[in-house]
């Protein structure tokens, strides 16, 4: 016997008076989720300007906030909700709460939902291990939404950062209509898996493939491989099956902008919708990488124009096109249209 909810119940609010969950995710460009440490007044003061540049601004209450600054960070997040105008730029406002087994989770969620619930788009939930974590947070948020008469449902975004979470990622994605997406958490995940790296995201010089021995005894060529390929692939498939969005997570070598850009680009090509930015200079990198390439968009537009009903076979610039490549082109052009609405320069480059 199945223990999943009957289809008619899946979209019912979990508390009387709570808003009904979204049936479709709101259409939003979310190329980067910019992390702000809200307990630092100087940085918080800049987050109004950051909100004009970033697609999403997130008040971080979890890791990177010292335990004696947790209350200050929570108060800072409420201050951001009250004093920053996110709506005029269509910028998302998110908060990363402390994890479920911490002493701060309950107060984080209670205060955020009851005091800032009409401003908050998404709660990011760290260290999610299975669908049971989502069910608990889902029910609690619904009760608080009802109590505070919140008008629109607050979504949930899980971080994939434990071996158990990776094992259960499909059920996590399908656990609730409140789910917005999943981000890869390579630091906690590396620790959970006992991976032998101190890096946060990106490659590792010791994780590589080398060419066969050479007859001239010359040094053998080697190329670093992607430590995160398996997890990102699994996350993308699980998210797309559930109709939610996959994201890359943090890249902590702030000075190495080239490696950051490459890690972001790999994630973009594999299907991720966006990434995290930890430092202002990562915002522009993410914007560049997660906006589709102009030449690819122009080529995709040619495919759509050549096959108005999306069927048949055509040759364009020497390349075979058919119903499948039409769908690939549509992914590219649909995203370009969304990006173009936010970015007039790209709108003209994409020739909309
Ligand atoms: C594994 C994980 O969980 S990752 C998620 C948790 N980690 C985080 O959220 C980290 C967020 N980022 C930060 O705290 C900081 O960027 C740090 C600690 C990484 C680096 O900070 P700094 O050494 O101060 O960086 P730097 O000196 O280059 O900063 C340049 C300017 O940008 C500002 N700045 C730095 N980070 C941010 C940020 N995230 N948002 C807004 N402004 C920022 C600084 O205040 C500074 O401003 P100023 O020139 O007016 O003084
Ligand atoms: O929270 C993020 C991580 O990499 O851990
Ligand atoms: Mg983490």
Tab-separated table of C-alpha atoms and ligand atoms in Angstrom:
chain	number	residue	atom	x	y	z
A	1	UNK	CA	0.000	0.000	0.000
A	2	UNK	CA	1.294	3.455	-0.907
A	3	UNK	CA	1.965	5.852	1.965
A	4	UNK	CA	1.952	8.947	-0.276
A	5	UNK	CA	-0.894	11.421	-0.074
A	6	UNK	CA	-3.866	10.985	-2.396
A	7	UNK	CA	-3.547	13.333	-5.416
A	8	UNK	CA	-6.494	15.520	-4.337
A	9	UNK	CA	-4.874	16.250	-0.985
A	10	UNK	CA	-1.420	17.107	-2.249
A	11	UNK	CA	-2.160	20.783	-2.908
A	12	UNK	CA	-4.355	21.414	0.144
A	13	UNK	CA	-2.975	23.926	2.674
A	14	UNK	CA	-1.593	22.110	5.730
A	15	UNK	CA	-3.260	24.495	8.187
A	16	UNK	CA	-6.655	26.182	8.147
A	17	UNK	CA	-6.093	29.747	6.958
A	18	UNK	CA	-2.682	29.113	5.368
A	19	UNK	CA	-2.351	30.069	1.689
A	20	UNK	CA	-2.651	27.228	-0.847
A	21	UNK	CA	0.733	26.136	-2.200
A	22	UNK	CA	1.741	27.199	-5.703
A	23	UNK	CA	0.777	24.690	-8.400
A	24	UNK	CA	3.547	26.020	-10.663
A	25	UNK	CA	6.726	27.731	-9.501
A	26	UNK	CA	6.564	31.499	-10.005
A	27	UNK	CA	8.565	32.342	-13.156
A	28	UNK	CA	11.666	34.101	-11.899
A	29	UNK	CA	15.209	34.527	-13.094
A	30	UNK	CA	17.355	33.308	-10.191
A	31	UNK	CA	20.890	33.236	-11.583
A	32	UNK	CA	22.456	33.865	-8.197
A	33	UNK	CA	21.391	33.677	-4.568
A	34	UNK	CA	23.560	36.292	-2.904
A	35	UNK	CA	24.524	35.489	0.704
A	36	UNK	CA	24.513	38.336	3.231
A	37	UNK	CA	25.725	37.949	6.839
A	38	UNK	CA	22.909	39.995	8.436
A	39	UNK	CA	24.539	40.461	11.846
A	40	UNK	CA	27.266	42.667	10.332
A	41	UNK	CA	25.715	46.105	10.168
A	42	UNK	CA	28.187	47.423	7.592
A	43	UNK	CA	27.418	44.607	5.145
A	44	UNK	CA	23.683	44.695	5.867
A	45	UNK	CA	23.663	48.413	5.087
A	46	UNK	CA	24.927	47.586	1.587
A	47	UNK	CA	22.306	44.963	0.890
A	48	UNK	CA	19.874	47.531	-0.530
A	49	UNK	CA	22.375	48.219	-3.320
A	50	UNK	CA	23.120	44.516	-3.678
A	51	UNK	CA	19.358	43.941	-4.158
A	52	UNK	CA	19.538	46.130	-7.288
A	53	UNK	CA	22.246	43.883	-8.786
A	54	UNK	CA	21.406	40.362	-7.606
A	55	UNK	CA	18.417	38.241	-8.615
A	56	UNK	CA	18.025	36.924	-5.056
A	57	UNK	CA	19.342	38.262	-1.736
A	58	UNK	CA	19.554	35.759	1.114
A	59	UNK	CA	19.933	36.539	4.793
A	60	UNK	CA	22.143	33.760	6.119
A	61	UNK	CA	21.468	32.601	9.673
A	62	UNK	CA	23.294	29.243	9.562
A	63	UNK	CA	26.947	28.297	9.029
A	64	UNK	CA	29.356	31.256	8.893
A	65	UNK	CA	27.321	33.026	11.596
A	66	UNK	CA	29.019	32.585	14.990
A	67	UNK	CA	26.831	30.950	17.650
A	68	UNK	CA	26.899	34.104	19.775
A	69	UNK	CA	25.596	36.170	16.837
A	70	UNK	CA	22.607	33.988	15.891
A	71	UNK	CA	20.028	36.302	17.487
A	72	UNK	CA	21.705	39.358	15.961
A	73	UNK	CA	21.633	37.705	12.543
A	74	UNK	CA	17.935	36.895	12.917
A	75	UNK	CA	17.208	40.493	13.925
A	76	UNK	CA	19.299	41.667	10.952
A	77	UNK	CA	17.244	39.490	8.601
A	78	UNK	CA	14.016	41.044	9.918
A	79	UNK	CA	15.558	44.484	9.472
A	80	UNK	CA	16.394	43.644	5.848
A	81	UNK	CA	12.810	42.475	5.245
A	82	UNK	CA	11.444	45.712	6.624
A	83	UNK	CA	13.845	48.215	5.109
A	84	UNK	CA	14.903	46.941	1.710
A	85	UNK	CA	12.692	47.438	-1.309
A	86	UNK	CA	12.943	44.068	-3.030
A	87	UNK	CA	9.703	44.305	-4.977
A	88	UNK	CA	10.496	47.285	-7.249
A	89	UNK	CA	13.415	45.363	-8.815
A	90	UNK	CA	11.697	41.963	-8.649
A	91	UNK	CA	14.523	40.704	-6.451
A	92	UNK	CA	13.811	37.605	-4.387
A	93	UNK	CA	14.257	37.748	-0.606
A	94	UNK	CA	15.277	34.460	1.008
A	95	UNK	CA	16.628	33.351	4.395
A	96	UNK	CA	18.793	30.343	5.244
A	97	UNK	CA	17.676	29.143	8.669
A	98	UNK	CA	19.672	26.985	11.049
A	99	UNK	CA	19.303	23.243	10.653
A	100	UNK	CA	16.443	21.253	12.136
A	101	UNK	CA	18.421	19.756	15.016
A	102	UNK	CA	19.899	23.089	16.117
A	103	UNK	CA	18.621	25.121	19.074
A	104	UNK	CA	17.867	28.059	16.742
A	105	UNK	CA	15.670	26.534	14.020
A	106	UNK	CA	12.316	26.973	15.779
A	107	UNK	CA	12.865	30.639	16.643
A	108	UNK	CA	14.335	31.341	13.184
A	109	UNK	CA	11.258	30.032	11.388
A	110	UNK	CA	8.744	31.392	13.888
A	111	UNK	CA	10.110	34.920	13.781
A	112	UNK	CA	10.738	35.024	10.052
A	113	UNK	CA	7.287	33.766	9.113
A	114	UNK	CA	5.271	35.697	11.680
A	115	UNK	CA	7.207	38.989	11.394
A	116	UNK	CA	8.368	38.986	7.763
A	117	UNK	CA	6.276	36.278	6.095
A	118	UNK	CA	4.720	38.578	3.488
A	119	UNK	CA	8.183	39.676	2.310
A	120	UNK	CA	9.921	36.305	2.381
A	121	UNK	CA	9.900	34.275	-0.838
A	122	UNK	CA	11.877	31.206	0.176
A	123	UNK	CA	13.262	29.547	3.311
A	124	UNK	CA	16.477	27.647	2.610
A	125	UNK	CA	16.697	24.539	4.777
A	126	UNK	CA	20.175	23.112	5.383
A	127	UNK	CA	21.248	19.489	5.917
A	128	UNK	CA	17.992	17.951	4.710
A	129	UNK	CA	18.286	14.157	5.031
A	130	UNK	CA	14.954	12.895	3.768
A	131	UNK	CA	11.315	13.795	3.006
A	132	UNK	CA	10.511	13.705	6.756
A	133	UNK	CA	12.509	16.935	7.229
A	134	UNK	CA	10.471	18.658	4.525
A	135	UNK	CA	7.170	17.332	5.975
A	136	UNK	CA	8.011	18.778	9.398
A	137	UNK	CA	9.078	22.201	8.075
A	138	UNK	CA	6.100	22.269	5.692
A	139	UNK	CA	3.569	21.692	8.483
A	140	UNK	CA	5.222	24.172	10.839
A	141	UNK	CA	5.409	26.904	8.192
A	142	UNK	CA	1.726	26.347	7.318
A	143	UNK	CA	0.730	26.764	10.976
A	144	UNK	CA	2.745	29.966	11.237
A	145	UNK	CA	1.436	31.296	7.919
A	146	UNK	CA	-2.116	30.749	9.192
A	147	UNK	CA	-1.347	32.394	12.532
A	148	UNK	CA	0.152	35.473	10.842
A	149	UNK	CA	-2.402	35.607	7.959
A	150	UNK	CA	0.334	35.332	5.344
A	151	UNK	CA	-1.065	35.952	1.875
A	152	UNK	CA	1.238	33.955	-0.376
A	153	UNK	CA	2.944	30.637	0.336
A	154	UNK	CA	6.570	30.709	1.423
A	155	UNK	CA	8.576	28.175	-0.559
A	156	UNK	CA	11.206	25.743	0.706
A	157	UNK	CA	14.648	25.211	-0.801
A	158	UNK	CA	16.735	22.298	0.518
A	159	UNK	CA	20.520	22.042	0.592
A	160	UNK	CA	21.895	18.697	-0.582
A	161	UNK	CA	24.813	18.309	1.769
A	162	UNK	CA	24.759	14.931	3.472
A	163	UNK	CA	25.317	11.467	2.042
A	164	UNK	CA	21.843	10.495	3.311
A	165	UNK	CA	20.290	13.520	1.617
A	166	UNK	CA	21.893	12.571	-1.694
A	167	UNK	CA	20.592	9.025	-1.255
A	168	UNK	CA	17.044	10.397	-0.720
A	169	UNK	CA	17.101	13.351	-3.092
A	170	UNK	CA	14.206	12.149	-5.275
A	171	UNK	CA	11.842	11.848	-2.285
A	172	UNK	CA	13.024	15.200	-0.908
A	173	UNK	CA	12.161	16.910	-4.199
A	174	UNK	CA	8.716	15.272	-4.314
A	175	UNK	CA	7.906	15.738	-0.607
A	176	UNK	CA	5.762	18.868	-0.868
A	177	UNK	CA	4.348	21.391	-3.344
A	178	UNK	CA	6.145	23.982	-1.209
A	179	UNK	CA	9.477	22.812	-2.675
A	180	UNK	CA	11.192	25.459	-4.788
A	181	UNK	CA	14.501	23.726	-5.489
A	182	UNK	CA	17.724	22.199	-4.240
A	183	UNK	CA	21.268	23.561	-3.931
A	184	UNK	CA	24.442	21.519	-3.793
A	185	UNK	CA	26.333	22.042	-0.523
A	186	UNK	CA	29.814	20.789	-1.414
A	187	UNK	CA	31.474	21.667	1.923
A	188	UNK	CA	29.161	19.796	4.276
A	189	UNK	CA	28.694	17.049	1.706
A	190	UNK	CA	32.445	16.508	1.412
A	191	UNK	CA	32.644	16.205	5.207
A	192	UNK	CA	29.642	13.880	5.386
A	193	UNK	CA	31.174	11.583	2.774
A	194	UNK	CA	34.678	11.750	4.292
A	195	UNK	CA	36.014	13.152	1.015
A	196	UNK	CA	39.627	14.183	1.588
A	197	UNK	CA	39.426	17.819	0.542
A	198	UNK	CA	39.367	21.139	2.358
A	199	UNK	CA	38.036	23.008	-0.690
A	200	UNK	CA	34.494	24.357	-1.053
A	201	UNK	CA	33.347	23.383	-4.547
A	202	UNK	CA	35.434	23.161	-7.685
A	203	UNK	CA	38.032	20.614	-8.727
A	204	UNK	CA	41.007	19.187	-6.898
A	205	UNK	CA	44.540	18.874	-8.297
A	206	UNK	CA	44.798	15.247	-7.101
A	207	UNK	CA	41.491	14.142	-8.722
A	208	UNK	CA	42.488	13.644	-12.324
A	209	UNK	CA	42.965	11.204	-15.181
A	210	UNK	CA	46.426	10.799	-16.707
A	211	UNK	CA	47.338	9.663	-20.187
A	212	UNK	CA	48.988	6.291	-20.820
A	213	UNK	CA	52.780	6.005	-20.373
A	214	UNK	CA	54.590	7.568	-23.342
A	215	UNK	CA	57.261	5.762	-25.334
A	216	UNK	CA	59.550	8.803	-25.116
A	217	UNK	CA	59.209	8.902	-21.292
A	218	UNK	CA	57.971	12.492	-21.569
A	219	UNK	CA	55.720	13.698	-18.723
A	220	UNK	CA	52.182	12.345	-19.120
A	221	UNK	CA	49.378	14.817	-19.759
A	222	UNK	CA	46.739	14.965	-17.017
A	223	UNK	CA	43.389	16.715	-16.617
A	224	UNK	CA	41.509	17.448	-13.400
A	225	UNK	CA	38.064	15.851	-13.251
A	226	UNK	CA	34.867	17.191	-11.724
A	227	UNK	CA	34.335	15.871	-8.191
A	228	UNK	CA	30.699	17.045	-8.266
A	229	UNK	CA	29.526	15.627	-11.568
A	230	UNK	CA	27.642	12.648	-10.124
A	231	UNK	CA	25.873	14.661	-7.426
A	232	UNK	CA	24.910	17.540	-9.699
A	233	UNK	CA	23.542	15.070	-12.287
A	234	UNK	CA	21.506	13.238	-9.668
A	235	UNK	CA	20.202	16.536	-8.271
A	236	UNK	CA	19.243	17.873	-11.708
A	237	UNK	CA	17.303	14.709	-12.589
A	238	UNK	CA	15.507	14.682	-9.236
A	239	UNK	CA	14.588	18.376	-9.488
A	240	UNK	CA	13.414	18.196	-13.097
A	241	UNK	CA	11.274	15.138	-12.337
A	242	UNK	CA	9.574	17.129	-9.573
A	243	UNK	CA	9.293	20.355	-11.605
A	244	UNK	CA	11.573	22.296	-9.255
A	245	UNK	CA	14.920	24.071	-9.758
A	246	UNK	CA	18.467	22.739	-9.223
A	247	UNK	CA	21.276	25.111	-8.135
A	248	UNK	CA	25.000	24.888	-7.714
A	249	UNK	CA	26.105	26.144	-4.241
A	250	UNK	CA	29.144	27.941	-2.819
A	251	UNK	CA	32.561	28.428	-4.386
A	252	UNK	CA	34.766	29.681	-1.572
A	253	UNK	CA	38.028	30.548	-3.324
A	254	UNK	CA	36.868	34.119	-3.813
A	255	UNK	CA	40.139	35.226	-5.462
A	256	UNK	CA	40.053	32.448	-8.093
A	257	UNK	CA	37.431	33.982	-10.360
A	258	UNK	CA	38.426	31.786	-13.298
A	259	UNK	CA	37.811	28.500	-11.479
A	260	UNK	CA	34.610	29.930	-10.012
A	261	UNK	CA	33.352	30.806	-13.498
A	262	UNK	CA	34.214	27.324	-14.779
A	263	UNK	CA	32.429	25.574	-11.892
A	264	UNK	CA	29.358	27.766	-12.426
A	265	UNK	CA	29.451	27.110	-16.198
A	266	UNK	CA	29.630	23.337	-15.735
A	267	UNK	CA	26.564	23.541	-13.488
A	268	UNK	CA	24.709	25.760	-15.993
A	269	UNK	CA	25.447	23.392	-18.877
A	270	UNK	CA	24.258	20.438	-16.809
A	271	UNK	CA	20.876	22.067	-16.122
A	272	UNK	CA	21.253	24.237	-13.024
A	273	UNK	CA	19.200	27.427	-12.897
A	274	UNK	CA	21.659	29.400	-10.781
A	275	UNK	CA	24.256	29.352	-8.051
A	276	UNK	CA	25.217	31.038	-4.786
A	277	UNK	CA	27.338	34.172	-4.638
A	278	UNK	CA	29.293	34.652	-1.429
A	279	UNK	CA	31.076	37.858	-2.401
A	280	UNK	CA	29.879	40.794	-4.540
A	281	UNK	CA	32.362	39.901	-7.284
A	282	UNK	CA	30.678	36.515	-7.781
A	283	UNK	CA	27.383	38.249	-8.694
A	284	UNK	CA	28.643	39.356	-12.103
A	285	UNK	CA	30.241	35.981	-12.769
A	286	UNK	CA	26.928	34.242	-12.083
A	287	UNK	CA	25.016	36.777	-14.162
A	288	UNK	CA	27.311	36.177	-17.117
A	289	UNK	CA	27.309	32.391	-16.831
A	290	UNK	CA	23.608	31.767	-16.092
A	291	UNK	CA	22.369	34.061	-18.898
A	292	UNK	CA	22.382	31.921	-22.053
A	293	UNK	CA	25.137	32.580	-24.574
A	294	UNK	CA	24.099	35.085	-27.266
A	295	UNK	CA	25.301	33.022	-30.258
A	296	UNK	CA	23.556	29.910	-28.930
A	297	UNK	CA	20.310	31.850	-28.467
A	298	UNK	CA	20.485	33.287	-31.997
A	299	UNK	CA	21.078	29.788	-33.368
A	300	UNK	CA	18.222	28.395	-31.257
A	301	UNK	CA	15.931	31.092	-32.667
A	302	UNK	CA	16.830	29.926	-36.182
A	303	UNK	CA	15.768	26.380	-35.243
A	304	UNK	CA	12.408	27.557	-33.868
A	305	UNK	CA	11.805	29.719	-36.954
A	306	UNK	CA	12.641	26.851	-39.334
A	307	UNK	CA	10.278	24.416	-37.575
A	308	UNK	CA	7.185	26.402	-36.558
A	309	UNK	CA	5.256	23.295	-35.432
A	310	UNK	CA	8.307	21.648	-33.854
A	311	UNK	CA	8.344	18.593	-36.113
A	312	UNK	CA	10.284	17.234	-39.077
A	313	UNK	CA	13.924	17.353	-40.023
A	314	UNK	CA	15.954	20.349	-41.243
A	315	UNK	CA	19.566	21.222	-41.938
A	316	UNK	CA	20.741	24.543	-40.451
A	317	UNK	CA	24.365	25.602	-40.929
A	318	UNK	CA	25.261	21.973	-41.693
A	319	UNK	CA	23.625	20.580	-38.546
A	320	UNK	CA	20.625	18.244	-38.436
A	321	UNK	CA	17.604	19.582	-36.537
A	322	UNK	CA	14.461	17.665	-35.554
A	323	UNK	CA	11.746	17.560	-32.872
A	324	UNK	CA	14.331	16.929	-30.122
A	325	UNK	CA	16.644	19.784	-31.071
A	326	UNK	CA	13.529	22.016	-31.350
A	327	UNK	CA	12.913	21.281	-27.639
A	328	UNK	CA	16.558	22.053	-26.812
A	329	UNK	CA	16.209	25.343	-28.683
A	330	UNK	CA	12.995	26.160	-26.814
A	331	UNK	CA	14.726	25.719	-23.428
A	332	UNK	CA	17.368	28.216	-24.534
A	333	UNK	CA	14.978	30.766	-26.045
A	334	UNK	CA	12.483	30.599	-23.142
A	335	UNK	CA	15.286	31.309	-20.657
A	336	UNK	CA	16.678	34.080	-22.858
A	337	UNK	CA	13.233	35.724	-22.926
A	338	UNK	CA	13.052	35.691	-19.111
A	339	UNK	CA	16.571	37.101	-18.804
A	340	UNK	CA	15.814	39.739	-21.461
A	341	UNK	CA	12.942	41.073	-19.350
A	342	UNK	CA	15.480	41.966	-16.630
A	343	UNK	CA	18.353	43.020	-18.874
A	344	UNK	CA	17.812	45.464	-21.773
A	345	UNK	CA	21.374	44.934	-23.120
A	346	UNK	CA	20.856	41.207	-23.392
A	347	UNK	CA	17.361	41.755	-24.831
A	348	UNK	CA	18.922	43.630	-27.731
A	349	UNK	CA	21.803	41.124	-28.100
A	350	UNK	CA	19.253	38.287	-28.250
A	351	UNK	CA	17.328	40.354	-30.882
A	352	UNK	CA	13.945	40.260	-29.102
B	1	LIG	C1	29.825	26.519	3.021
B	1	LIG	C2	28.754	27.595	3.202
B	1	LIG	O1	27.848	27.436	3.984
B	1	LIG	S1	28.900	28.980	2.203
B	1	LIG	C3	27.717	30.106	2.891
B	1	LIG	C4	28.187	30.763	4.172
B	1	LIG	N1	29.197	31.763	3.956
B	1	LIG	C5	28.844	33.046	3.678
B	1	LIG	O2	27.676	33.387	3.631
B	1	LIG	C6	29.978	34.006	3.431
B	1	LIG	C7	29.472	35.329	2.864
B	1	LIG	N2	30.568	36.190	2.521
B	1	LIG	C8	31.310	36.832	3.439
B	1	LIG	O3	31.032	36.786	4.632
B	1	LIG	C9	32.502	37.627	2.943
B	1	LIG	O4	32.389	37.880	1.577
B	1	LIG	C10	33.866	36.931	3.153
B	1	LIG	C11	34.102	36.668	4.655
B	1	LIG	C12	33.928	35.618	2.409
B	1	LIG	C13	34.966	37.840	2.617
B	1	LIG	O5	34.810	39.091	3.226
B	1	LIG	P1	35.943	40.233	3.114
B	1	LIG	O6	37.277	39.643	3.438
B	1	LIG	O7	35.463	41.395	3.908
B	1	LIG	O8	35.893	40.548	1.569
B	1	LIG	P2	36.429	41.856	0.869
B	1	LIG	O9	37.412	42.592	1.735
B	1	LIG	O10	36.940	41.460	-0.480
B	1	LIG	O11	35.102	42.714	0.686
B	1	LIG	C14	35.024	43.775	-0.208
B	1	LIG	C15	33.784	44.577	0.104
B	1	LIG	O12	32.625	43.782	-0.161
B	1	LIG	C16	31.829	43.681	0.998
B	1	LIG	N3	31.272	42.320	1.067
B	1	LIG	C17	31.957	41.176	1.231
B	1	LIG	N4	31.114	40.117	1.223
B	1	LIG	C18	29.884	40.618	1.035
B	1	LIG	C19	28.613	39.999	0.918
B	1	LIG	N5	28.451	38.667	1.015
B	1	LIG	N6	27.552	40.805	0.675
B	1	LIG	C20	27.701	42.146	0.593
B	1	LIG	N7	28.880	42.788	0.718
B	1	LIG	C21	29.970	42.022	0.930
B	1	LIG	C22	32.762	43.942	2.163
B	1	LIG	O13	32.031	44.433	3.281
B	1	LIG	C23	33.695	44.971	1.564
B	1	LIG	O14	33.080	46.237	1.596
B	1	LIG	P3	33.968	47.603	1.768
B	1	LIG	O15	34.863	47.661	0.577
B	1	LIG	O16	32.947	48.688	1.806
B	1	LIG	O17	34.718	47.428	3.060
B	2	LIG	O1	26.182	24.965	2.902
B	2	LIG	C1	26.915	24.745	1.987
B	2	LIG	C2	27.953	23.778	2.001
B	2	LIG	O2	28.687	23.674	1.004
B	2	LIG	O3	28.074	23.097	3.033
B	3	LIG	MG1	26.554	23.587	4.521
